[in-house]
């Protein structure tokens, strides 16, 4: 689970993230952190739509190599 400090740093810096939800790369979500609570994170995608995702997923900067789940 991603920590409050990591989420806050990503939000303040505007770091583009990749959210790895499963082993299929096509299912990754790309965007920036907008808000979060105890169970979920709100991500703004490139097309300006927002999605609410579980904090249990893997959140990593786009420039980093993709993690396997």
Tab-separated table of C-alpha atoms in Angstrom:
chain	number	residue	atom	x	y	z
A	1	UNK	CA	0.000	0.000	0.000
A	2	UNK	CA	1.306	3.456	-0.887
A	3	UNK	CA	2.016	5.803	2.011
A	4	UNK	CA	0.587	9.269	2.722
A	5	UNK	CA	4.053	10.810	2.310
A	6	UNK	CA	4.575	9.261	-1.142
A	7	UNK	CA	1.134	10.379	-2.316
A	8	UNK	CA	1.715	13.903	-1.039
A	9	UNK	CA	5.136	14.108	-2.724
A	10	UNK	CA	3.701	12.870	-6.045
A	11	UNK	CA	0.805	15.371	-5.803
A	12	UNK	CA	2.977	18.378	-4.944
A	13	UNK	CA	5.590	17.593	-7.616
A	14	UNK	CA	2.951	16.680	-10.231
A	15	UNK	CA	4.771	13.425	-10.977
A	16	UNK	CA	3.137	11.383	-13.771
A	17	UNK	CA	2.388	7.913	-12.391
A	18	UNK	CA	1.710	4.437	-13.686
A	19	UNK	CA	-0.803	2.406	-11.682
A	20	UNK	CA	-0.111	-1.311	-12.144
A	21	UNK	CA	-3.343	-3.212	-11.494
A	22	UNK	CA	-2.434	-6.665	-12.834
A	23	UNK	CA	0.117	-8.449	-15.038
A	24	UNK	CA	-1.313	-7.026	-18.278
A	25	UNK	CA	0.423	-3.792	-19.266
A	26	UNK	CA	-2.613	-2.698	-21.292
A	27	UNK	CA	-4.594	-2.365	-18.022
A	28	UNK	CA	-2.196	0.184	-16.487
A	29	UNK	CA	-3.594	3.626	-15.650
A	30	UNK	CA	-1.481	6.730	-16.294
A	31	UNK	CA	-2.028	10.099	-14.644
A	32	UNK	CA	-1.310	12.363	-11.689
A	33	UNK	CA	-2.495	12.186	-8.079
A	34	UNK	CA	-5.370	14.543	-7.289
A	35	UNK	CA	-6.641	13.310	-3.913
A	36	UNK	CA	-6.769	10.268	-1.637
A	37	UNK	CA	-8.372	8.812	1.460
A	38	UNK	CA	-7.775	5.708	3.589
A	39	UNK	CA	-8.881	3.220	0.896
A	40	UNK	CA	-8.566	4.957	-2.475
A	41	UNK	CA	-6.623	7.398	-4.662
A	42	UNK	CA	-8.082	9.758	-7.279
A	43	UNK	CA	-5.955	9.942	-10.444
A	44	UNK	CA	-6.421	12.504	-13.236
A	45	UNK	CA	-5.726	10.805	-16.543
A	46	UNK	CA	-4.173	12.490	-19.587
A	47	UNK	CA	-7.620	13.143	-21.071
A	48	UNK	CA	-8.574	15.014	-17.839
A	49	UNK	CA	-10.995	12.338	-16.674
A	50	UNK	CA	-10.570	11.156	-13.110
A	51	UNK	CA	-10.626	7.604	-11.795
A	52	UNK	CA	-10.826	6.343	-8.232
A	53	UNK	CA	-8.465	3.417	-7.601
A	54	UNK	CA	-7.599	1.243	-4.621
A	55	UNK	CA	-4.500	2.130	-2.597
A	56	UNK	CA	-3.534	-1.543	-2.783
A	57	UNK	CA	-2.331	-1.195	-6.388
A	58	UNK	CA	1.296	-0.433	-7.282
A	59	UNK	CA	1.923	3.296	-7.872
A	60	UNK	CA	5.194	4.188	-9.591
A	61	UNK	CA	6.615	7.064	-11.660
A	62	UNK	CA	6.209	6.622	-15.418
A	63	UNK	CA	9.985	6.871	-15.951
A	64	UNK	CA	10.697	3.885	-13.691
A	65	UNK	CA	10.716	0.318	-15.049
A	66	UNK	CA	7.315	-1.388	-14.784
A	67	UNK	CA	6.875	-3.601	-11.728
A	68	UNK	CA	5.384	-7.066	-11.970
A	69	UNK	CA	2.437	-7.881	-9.740
